[in-house]
PDB file of C-alpha atoms in Angstrom:
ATOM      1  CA  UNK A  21       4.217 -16.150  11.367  1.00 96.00           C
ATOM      2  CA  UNK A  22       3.294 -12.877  11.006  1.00 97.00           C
ATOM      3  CA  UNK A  23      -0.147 -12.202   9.223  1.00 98.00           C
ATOM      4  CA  UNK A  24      -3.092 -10.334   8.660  1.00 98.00           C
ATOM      5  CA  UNK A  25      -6.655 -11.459   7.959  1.00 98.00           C
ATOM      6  CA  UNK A  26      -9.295  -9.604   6.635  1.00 98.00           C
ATOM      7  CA  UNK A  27     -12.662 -10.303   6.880  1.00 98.00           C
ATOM      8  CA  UNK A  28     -16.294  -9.330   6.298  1.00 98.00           C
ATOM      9  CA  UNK A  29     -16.782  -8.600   2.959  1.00 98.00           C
ATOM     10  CA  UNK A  30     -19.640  -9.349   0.666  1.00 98.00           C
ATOM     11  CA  UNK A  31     -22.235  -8.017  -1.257  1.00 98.00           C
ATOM     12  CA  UNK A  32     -24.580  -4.620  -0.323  1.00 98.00           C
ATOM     13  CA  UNK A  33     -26.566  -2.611  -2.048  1.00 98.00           C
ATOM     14  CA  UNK A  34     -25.906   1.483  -2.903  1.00 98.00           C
ATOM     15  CA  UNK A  35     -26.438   3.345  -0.036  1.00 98.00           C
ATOM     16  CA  UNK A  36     -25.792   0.166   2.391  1.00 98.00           C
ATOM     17  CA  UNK A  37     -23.093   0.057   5.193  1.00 98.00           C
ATOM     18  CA  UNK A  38     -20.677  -2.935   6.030  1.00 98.00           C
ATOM     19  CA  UNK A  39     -17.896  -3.349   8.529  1.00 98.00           C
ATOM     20  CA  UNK A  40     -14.601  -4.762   7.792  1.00 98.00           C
ATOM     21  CA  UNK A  41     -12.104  -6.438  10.165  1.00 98.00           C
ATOM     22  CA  UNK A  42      -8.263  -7.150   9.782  1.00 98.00           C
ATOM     23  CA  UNK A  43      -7.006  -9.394  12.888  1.00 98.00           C
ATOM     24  CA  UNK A  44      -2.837  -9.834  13.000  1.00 98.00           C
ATOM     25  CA  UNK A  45      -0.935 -12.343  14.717  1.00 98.00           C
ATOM     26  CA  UNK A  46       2.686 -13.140  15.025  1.00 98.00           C
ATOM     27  CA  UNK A  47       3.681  -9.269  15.931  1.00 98.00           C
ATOM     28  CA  UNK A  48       3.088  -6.808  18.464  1.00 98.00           C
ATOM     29  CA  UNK A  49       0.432  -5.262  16.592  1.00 98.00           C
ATOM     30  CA  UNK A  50      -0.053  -1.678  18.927  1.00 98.00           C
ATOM     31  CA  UNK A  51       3.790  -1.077  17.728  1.00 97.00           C
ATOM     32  CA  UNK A  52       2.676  -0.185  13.907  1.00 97.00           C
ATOM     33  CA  UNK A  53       0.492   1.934  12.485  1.00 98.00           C
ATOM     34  CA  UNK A  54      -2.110   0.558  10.068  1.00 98.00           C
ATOM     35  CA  UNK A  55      -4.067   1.384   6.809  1.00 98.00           C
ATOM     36  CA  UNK A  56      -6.294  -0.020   4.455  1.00 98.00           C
ATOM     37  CA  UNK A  57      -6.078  -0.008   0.480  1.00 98.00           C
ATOM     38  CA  UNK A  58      -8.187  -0.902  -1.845  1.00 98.00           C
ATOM     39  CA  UNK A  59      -8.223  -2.035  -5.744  1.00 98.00           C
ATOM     40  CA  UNK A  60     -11.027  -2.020  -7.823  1.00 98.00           C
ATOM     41  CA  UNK A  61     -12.030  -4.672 -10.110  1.00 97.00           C
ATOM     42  CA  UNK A  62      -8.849  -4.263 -13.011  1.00 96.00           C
ATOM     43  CA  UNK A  63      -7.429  -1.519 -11.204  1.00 98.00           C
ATOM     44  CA  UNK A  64      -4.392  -0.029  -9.059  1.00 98.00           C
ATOM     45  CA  UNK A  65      -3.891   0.298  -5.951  1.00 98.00           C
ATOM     46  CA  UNK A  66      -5.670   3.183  -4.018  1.00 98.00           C
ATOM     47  CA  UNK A  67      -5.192   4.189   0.078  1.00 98.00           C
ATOM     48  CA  UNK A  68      -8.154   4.469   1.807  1.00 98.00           C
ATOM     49  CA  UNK A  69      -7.070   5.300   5.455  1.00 98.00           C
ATOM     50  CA  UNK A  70      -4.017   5.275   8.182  1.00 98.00           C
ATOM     51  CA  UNK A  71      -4.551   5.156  11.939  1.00 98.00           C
ATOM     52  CA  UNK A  72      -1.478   5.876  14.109  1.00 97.00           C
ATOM     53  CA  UNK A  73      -0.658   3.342  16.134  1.00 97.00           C
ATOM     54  CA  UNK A  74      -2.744   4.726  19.415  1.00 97.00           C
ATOM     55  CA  UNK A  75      -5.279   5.461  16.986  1.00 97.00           C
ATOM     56  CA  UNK A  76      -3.990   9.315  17.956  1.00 97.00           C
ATOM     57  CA  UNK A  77      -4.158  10.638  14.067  1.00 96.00           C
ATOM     58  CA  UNK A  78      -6.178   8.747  11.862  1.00 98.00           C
ATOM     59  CA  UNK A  79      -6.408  10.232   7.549  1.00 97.00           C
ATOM     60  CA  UNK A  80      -8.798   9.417   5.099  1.00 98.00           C
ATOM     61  CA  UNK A  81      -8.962   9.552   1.400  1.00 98.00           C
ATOM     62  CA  UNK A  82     -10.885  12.551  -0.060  1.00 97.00           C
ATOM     63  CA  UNK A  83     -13.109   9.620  -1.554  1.00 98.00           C
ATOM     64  CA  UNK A  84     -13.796   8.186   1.424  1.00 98.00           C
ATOM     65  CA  UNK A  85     -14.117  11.057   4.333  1.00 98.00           C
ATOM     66  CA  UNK A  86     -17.250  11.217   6.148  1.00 98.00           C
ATOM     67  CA  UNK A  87     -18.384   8.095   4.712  1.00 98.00           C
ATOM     68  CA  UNK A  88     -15.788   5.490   6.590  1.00 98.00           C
ATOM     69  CA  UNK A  89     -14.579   5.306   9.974  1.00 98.00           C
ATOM     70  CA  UNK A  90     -11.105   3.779  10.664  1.00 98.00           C
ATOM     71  CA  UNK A  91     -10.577   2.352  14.189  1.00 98.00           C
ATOM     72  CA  UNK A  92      -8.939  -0.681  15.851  1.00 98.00           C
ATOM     73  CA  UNK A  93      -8.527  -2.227  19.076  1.00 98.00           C
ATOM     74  CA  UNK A  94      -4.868  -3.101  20.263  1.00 98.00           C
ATOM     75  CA  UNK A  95      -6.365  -5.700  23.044  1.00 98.00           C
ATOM     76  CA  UNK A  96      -7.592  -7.456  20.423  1.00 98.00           C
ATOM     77  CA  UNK A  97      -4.840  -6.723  17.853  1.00 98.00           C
ATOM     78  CA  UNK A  98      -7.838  -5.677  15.126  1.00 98.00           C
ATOM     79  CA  UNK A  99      -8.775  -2.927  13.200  1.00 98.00           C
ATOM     80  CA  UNK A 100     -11.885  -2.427  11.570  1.00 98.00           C
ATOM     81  CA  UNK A 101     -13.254  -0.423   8.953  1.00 98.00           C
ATOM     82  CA  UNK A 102     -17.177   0.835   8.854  1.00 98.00           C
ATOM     83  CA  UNK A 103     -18.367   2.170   5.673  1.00 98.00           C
ATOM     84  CA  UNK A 104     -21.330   3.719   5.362  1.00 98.00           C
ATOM     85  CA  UNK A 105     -23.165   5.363   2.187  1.00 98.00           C
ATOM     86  CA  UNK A 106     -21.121   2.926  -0.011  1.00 98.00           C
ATOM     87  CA  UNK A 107     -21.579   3.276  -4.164  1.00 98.00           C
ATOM     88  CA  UNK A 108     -20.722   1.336  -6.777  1.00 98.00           C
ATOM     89  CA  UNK A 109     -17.551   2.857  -7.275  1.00 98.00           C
ATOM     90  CA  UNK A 110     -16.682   1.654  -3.541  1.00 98.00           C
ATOM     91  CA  UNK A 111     -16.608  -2.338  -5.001  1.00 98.00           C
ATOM     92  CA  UNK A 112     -13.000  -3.256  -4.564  1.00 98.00           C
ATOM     93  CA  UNK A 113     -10.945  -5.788  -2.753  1.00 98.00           C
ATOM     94  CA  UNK A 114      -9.853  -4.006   0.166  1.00 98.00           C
ATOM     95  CA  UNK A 115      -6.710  -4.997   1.835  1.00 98.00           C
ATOM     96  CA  UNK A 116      -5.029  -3.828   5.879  1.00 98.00           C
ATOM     97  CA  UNK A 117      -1.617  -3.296   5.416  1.00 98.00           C
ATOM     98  CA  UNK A 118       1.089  -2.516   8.205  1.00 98.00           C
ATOM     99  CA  UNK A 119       3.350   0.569   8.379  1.00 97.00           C
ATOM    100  CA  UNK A 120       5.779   1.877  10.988  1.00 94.00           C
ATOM    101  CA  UNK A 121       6.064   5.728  11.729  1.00 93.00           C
ATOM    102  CA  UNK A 122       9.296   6.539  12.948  1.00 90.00           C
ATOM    103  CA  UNK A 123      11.013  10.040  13.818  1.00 90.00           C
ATOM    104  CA  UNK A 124      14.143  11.472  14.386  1.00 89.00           C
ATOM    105  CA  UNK A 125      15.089  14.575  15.686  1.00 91.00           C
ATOM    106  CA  UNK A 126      14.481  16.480  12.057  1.00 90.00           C
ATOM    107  CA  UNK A 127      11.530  14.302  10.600  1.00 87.00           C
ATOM    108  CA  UNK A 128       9.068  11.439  10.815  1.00 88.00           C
ATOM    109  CA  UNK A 129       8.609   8.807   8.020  1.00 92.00           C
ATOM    110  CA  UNK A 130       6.992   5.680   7.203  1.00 93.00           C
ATOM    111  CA  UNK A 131       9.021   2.433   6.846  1.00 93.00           C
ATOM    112  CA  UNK A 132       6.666   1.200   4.690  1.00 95.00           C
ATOM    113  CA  UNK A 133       3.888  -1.465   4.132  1.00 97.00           C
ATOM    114  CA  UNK A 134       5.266  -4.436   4.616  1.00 97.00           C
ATOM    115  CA  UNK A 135       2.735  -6.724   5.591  1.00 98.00           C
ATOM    116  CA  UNK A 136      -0.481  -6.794   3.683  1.00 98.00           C
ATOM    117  CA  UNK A 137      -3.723  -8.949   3.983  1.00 98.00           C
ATOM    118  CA  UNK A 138      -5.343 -11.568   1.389  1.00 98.00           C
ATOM    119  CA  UNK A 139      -8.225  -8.932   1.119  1.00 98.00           C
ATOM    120  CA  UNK A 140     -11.451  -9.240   1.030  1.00 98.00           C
ATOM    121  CA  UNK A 141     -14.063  -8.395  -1.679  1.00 98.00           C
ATOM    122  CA  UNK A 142     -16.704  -5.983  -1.304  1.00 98.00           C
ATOM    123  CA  UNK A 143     -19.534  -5.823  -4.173  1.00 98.00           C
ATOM    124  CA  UNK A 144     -21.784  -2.700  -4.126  1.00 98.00           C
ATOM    125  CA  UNK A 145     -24.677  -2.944  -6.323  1.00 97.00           C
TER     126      UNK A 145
ATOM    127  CA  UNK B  12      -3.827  16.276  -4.490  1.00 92.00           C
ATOM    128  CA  UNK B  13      -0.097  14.707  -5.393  1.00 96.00           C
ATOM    129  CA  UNK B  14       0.378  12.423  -8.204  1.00 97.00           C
ATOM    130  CA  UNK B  15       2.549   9.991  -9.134  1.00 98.00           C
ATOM    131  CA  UNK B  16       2.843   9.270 -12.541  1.00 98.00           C
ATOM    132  CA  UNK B  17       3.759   5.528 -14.275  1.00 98.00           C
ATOM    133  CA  UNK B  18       4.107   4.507 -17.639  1.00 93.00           C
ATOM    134  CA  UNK B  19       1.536   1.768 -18.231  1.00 95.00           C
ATOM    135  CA  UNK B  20       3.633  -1.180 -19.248  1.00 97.00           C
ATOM    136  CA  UNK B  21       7.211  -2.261 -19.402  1.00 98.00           C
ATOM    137  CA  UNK B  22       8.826  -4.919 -21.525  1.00 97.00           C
ATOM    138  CA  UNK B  23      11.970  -6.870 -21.059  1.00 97.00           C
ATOM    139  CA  UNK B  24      13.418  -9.980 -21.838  1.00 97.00           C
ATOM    140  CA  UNK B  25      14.972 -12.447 -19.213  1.00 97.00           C
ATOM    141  CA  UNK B  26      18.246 -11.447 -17.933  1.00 98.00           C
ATOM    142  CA  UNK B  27      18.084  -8.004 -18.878  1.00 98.00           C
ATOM    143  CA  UNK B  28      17.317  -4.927 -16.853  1.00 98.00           C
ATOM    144  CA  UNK B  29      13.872  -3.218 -16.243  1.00 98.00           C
ATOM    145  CA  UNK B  30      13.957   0.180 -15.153  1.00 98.00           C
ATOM    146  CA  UNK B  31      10.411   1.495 -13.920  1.00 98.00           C
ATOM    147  CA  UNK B  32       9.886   4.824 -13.247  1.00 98.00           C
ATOM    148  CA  UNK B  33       7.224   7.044 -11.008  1.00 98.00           C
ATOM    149  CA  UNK B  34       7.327  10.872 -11.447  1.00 98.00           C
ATOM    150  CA  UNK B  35       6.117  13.498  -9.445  1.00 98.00           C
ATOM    151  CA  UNK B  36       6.131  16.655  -8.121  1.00 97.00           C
ATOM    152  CA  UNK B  37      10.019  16.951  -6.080  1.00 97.00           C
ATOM    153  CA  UNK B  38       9.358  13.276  -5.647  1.00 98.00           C
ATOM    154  CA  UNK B  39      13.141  13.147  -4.169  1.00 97.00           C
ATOM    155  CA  UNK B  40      11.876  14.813  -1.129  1.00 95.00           C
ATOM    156  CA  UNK B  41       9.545  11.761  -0.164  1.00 95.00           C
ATOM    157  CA  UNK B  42      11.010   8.370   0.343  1.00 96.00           C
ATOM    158  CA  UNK B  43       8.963   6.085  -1.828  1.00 98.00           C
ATOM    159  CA  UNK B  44       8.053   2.305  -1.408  1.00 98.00           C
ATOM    160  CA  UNK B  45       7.695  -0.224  -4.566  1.00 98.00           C
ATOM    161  CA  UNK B  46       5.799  -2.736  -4.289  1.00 98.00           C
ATOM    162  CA  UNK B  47       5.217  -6.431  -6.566  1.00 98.00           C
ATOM    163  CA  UNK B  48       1.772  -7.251  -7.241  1.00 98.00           C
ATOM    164  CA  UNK B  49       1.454 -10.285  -8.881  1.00 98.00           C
ATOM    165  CA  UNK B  50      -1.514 -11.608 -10.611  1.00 97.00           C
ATOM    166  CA  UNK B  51      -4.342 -13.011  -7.861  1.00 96.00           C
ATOM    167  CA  UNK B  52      -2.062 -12.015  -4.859  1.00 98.00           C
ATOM    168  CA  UNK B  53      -1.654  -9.172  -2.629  1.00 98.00           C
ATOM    169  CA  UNK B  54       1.061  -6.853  -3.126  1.00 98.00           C
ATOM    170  CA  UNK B  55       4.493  -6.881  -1.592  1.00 98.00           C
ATOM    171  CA  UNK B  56       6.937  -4.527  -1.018  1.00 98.00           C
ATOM    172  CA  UNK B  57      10.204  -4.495  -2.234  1.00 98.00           C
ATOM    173  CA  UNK B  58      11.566  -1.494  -2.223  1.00 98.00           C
ATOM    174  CA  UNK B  59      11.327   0.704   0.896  1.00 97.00           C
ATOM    175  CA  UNK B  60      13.023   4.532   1.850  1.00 96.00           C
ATOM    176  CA  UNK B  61      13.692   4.648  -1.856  1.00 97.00           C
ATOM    177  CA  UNK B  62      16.916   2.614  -1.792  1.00 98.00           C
ATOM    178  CA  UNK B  63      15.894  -0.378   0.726  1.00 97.00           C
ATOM    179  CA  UNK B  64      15.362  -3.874   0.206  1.00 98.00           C
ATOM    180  CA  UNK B  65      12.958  -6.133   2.832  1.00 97.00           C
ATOM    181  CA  UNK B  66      14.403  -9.358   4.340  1.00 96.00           C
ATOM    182  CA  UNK B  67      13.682 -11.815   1.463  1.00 97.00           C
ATOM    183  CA  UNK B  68      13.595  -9.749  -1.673  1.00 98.00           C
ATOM    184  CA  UNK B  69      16.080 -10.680  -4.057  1.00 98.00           C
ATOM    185  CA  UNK B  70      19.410  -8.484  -4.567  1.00 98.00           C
ATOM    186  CA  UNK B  71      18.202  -7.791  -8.545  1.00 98.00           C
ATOM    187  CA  UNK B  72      15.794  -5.097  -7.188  1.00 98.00           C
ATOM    188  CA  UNK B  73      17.068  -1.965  -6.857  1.00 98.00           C
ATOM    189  CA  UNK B  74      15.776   1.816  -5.876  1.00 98.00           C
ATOM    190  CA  UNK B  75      17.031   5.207  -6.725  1.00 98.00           C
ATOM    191  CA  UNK B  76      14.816   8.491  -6.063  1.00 98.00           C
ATOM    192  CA  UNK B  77      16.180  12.119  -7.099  1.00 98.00           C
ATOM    193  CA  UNK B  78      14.299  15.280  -8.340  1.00 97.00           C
ATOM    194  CA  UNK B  79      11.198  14.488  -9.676  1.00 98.00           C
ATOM    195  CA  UNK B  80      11.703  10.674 -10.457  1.00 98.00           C
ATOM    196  CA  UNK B  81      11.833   7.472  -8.929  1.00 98.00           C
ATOM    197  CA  UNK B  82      13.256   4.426 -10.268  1.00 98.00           C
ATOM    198  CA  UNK B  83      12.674   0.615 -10.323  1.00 98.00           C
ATOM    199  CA  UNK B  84      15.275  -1.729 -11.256  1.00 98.00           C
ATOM    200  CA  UNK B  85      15.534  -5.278 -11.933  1.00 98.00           C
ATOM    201  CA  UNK B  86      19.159  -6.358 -12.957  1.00 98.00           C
ATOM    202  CA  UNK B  87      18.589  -9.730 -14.378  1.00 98.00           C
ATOM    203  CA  UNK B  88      14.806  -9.667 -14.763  1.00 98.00           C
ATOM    204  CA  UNK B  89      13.678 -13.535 -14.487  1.00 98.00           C
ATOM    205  CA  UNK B  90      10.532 -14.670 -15.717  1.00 97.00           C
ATOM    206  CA  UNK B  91       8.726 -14.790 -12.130  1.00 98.00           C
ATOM    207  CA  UNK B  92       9.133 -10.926 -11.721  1.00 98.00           C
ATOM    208  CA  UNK B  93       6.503 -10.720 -13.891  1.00 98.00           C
ATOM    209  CA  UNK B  94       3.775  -8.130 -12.179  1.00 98.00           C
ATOM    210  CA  UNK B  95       2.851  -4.723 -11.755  1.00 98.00           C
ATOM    211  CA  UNK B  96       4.573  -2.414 -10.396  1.00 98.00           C
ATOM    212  CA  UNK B  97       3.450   0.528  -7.640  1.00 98.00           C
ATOM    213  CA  UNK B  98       5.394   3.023  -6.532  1.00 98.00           C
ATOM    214  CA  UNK B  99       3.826   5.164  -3.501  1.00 98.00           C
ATOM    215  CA  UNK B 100       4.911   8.015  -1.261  1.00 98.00           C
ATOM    216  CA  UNK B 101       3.672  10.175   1.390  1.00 96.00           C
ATOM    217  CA  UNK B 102       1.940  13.386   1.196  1.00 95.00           C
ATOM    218  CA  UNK B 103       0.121  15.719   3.525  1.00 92.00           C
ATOM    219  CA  UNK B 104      -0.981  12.760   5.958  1.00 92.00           C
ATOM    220  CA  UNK B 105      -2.073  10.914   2.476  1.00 96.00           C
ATOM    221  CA  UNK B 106      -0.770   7.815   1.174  1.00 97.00           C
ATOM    222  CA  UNK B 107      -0.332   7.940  -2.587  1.00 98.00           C
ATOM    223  CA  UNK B 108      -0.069   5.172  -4.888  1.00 98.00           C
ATOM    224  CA  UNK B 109       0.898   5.484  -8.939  1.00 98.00           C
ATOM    225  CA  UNK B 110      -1.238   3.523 -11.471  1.00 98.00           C
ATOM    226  CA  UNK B 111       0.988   0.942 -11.404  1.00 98.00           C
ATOM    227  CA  UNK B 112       3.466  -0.624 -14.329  1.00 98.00           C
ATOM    228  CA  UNK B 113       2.494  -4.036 -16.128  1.00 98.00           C
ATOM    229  CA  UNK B 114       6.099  -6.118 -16.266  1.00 98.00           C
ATOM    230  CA  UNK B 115       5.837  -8.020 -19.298  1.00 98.00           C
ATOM    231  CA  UNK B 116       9.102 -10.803 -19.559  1.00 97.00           C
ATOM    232  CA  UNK B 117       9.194 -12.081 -22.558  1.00 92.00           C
TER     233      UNK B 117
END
């Protein structure tokens, strides 16, 4: 079965750090690229970071840059998130999500994210 | 930054069609994923390249993406396609995600 399982979450205080992990099984995880979203508390859906699948390019939100560090290890078929400096506005339930980069001679696009986590919660008080 | 733009809430009784729409800037230069969100769970996407469906989503979801405007629909909306809504596109190495629509079926 294919799957991805977050972990690490809990509660920190404002200025804290915490680490997040996402560990997939049932697919050849160092074929797809990777990112994690959260979702606040009542809230949509907002992209916090994309590492290729080599971890070559890696992007972050404007919200997030310099704060969090994406990485992941494809031995291990994990990826991990470190965030550092966190505020309040930073609780959310934050989800790893799969995507596939793909390119043809004109262009490169995303397939989509089509395998997401259960999340897990992080409370920043 | 880009922004995709949802209307808040849709309404639509069972067996009709929902249309949900995302707006933005030339939006039908991006291809742009839907995906489900139902309440408690994580989100799942079923619509994908604008027009595709994943292995598993039901035929009654459809995509369509031109100009500035992206559309959502669900011929034959049944009660369990109650959810929100997210469309989400590409942009300048960013992922971008609209506020999402709430699916009411009633």
């Amino acid at each position: 079965e294919v799957q991805l399982v977050e972990s690490g979450g809990g509660s920190v205080y404002v200025g804290g750090s915490r680490r997040l992990s996402c560990v997939a099984s049932g697919f050849t995880f160092s074929d797809y690229e990777m990112n994690w979203v959260r979702q606040a508390p009542g809230k949509g859906l907002e992209w916090v970071s994309y590492i290729s699948r080599r971890a070559t390019d890696v992007f972050y939100a404007d919200s997030v840059k310099g704060r969090f560090t994406i990485s992941r290890d494809n031995a291990q078929n994990s990826l991990s998130l470190q965030m550092n400096s966190l505020t309040a506005e930073d609780t959310a339930v934050y989800y790893c999500a799969r995507d596939r980069l793909y390119c043809t001679t004109t262009s490169c696009n995303f397939e989509g994210m089509d395998v997401w986590g259960q999340g897990t919660t992080v409370t920043v008080s | 930054s880009y922004e995709l733009t949802q209307s808040s809430s849709v309404s639509v009784s069972p067996g009709q069609t929902a249309s949900i729409t995302c707006s933005g800037y030339k939006l039908g230069d991006k291809y742009v994923c839907w995906f489900q969100q139902k309440a408690g769970q994580s989100p799942v996407m079923v619509i994908y390249e604008d027009v595709k469906r994943p292995s598993g989503i039901p035929e009654r979801f459809s995509g369509s993406n031109s100009g500035n405007t992206a559309t959502l629909t669900i011929s034959g909306t049944q009660p369990m396609d109650e959810a929100d809504y997210f469309c989400q596109a590409w942009d300048s190495g960013s992922a971008v995600f609209g506020r999402g629509t709430k699916l009411t079926v009633l």
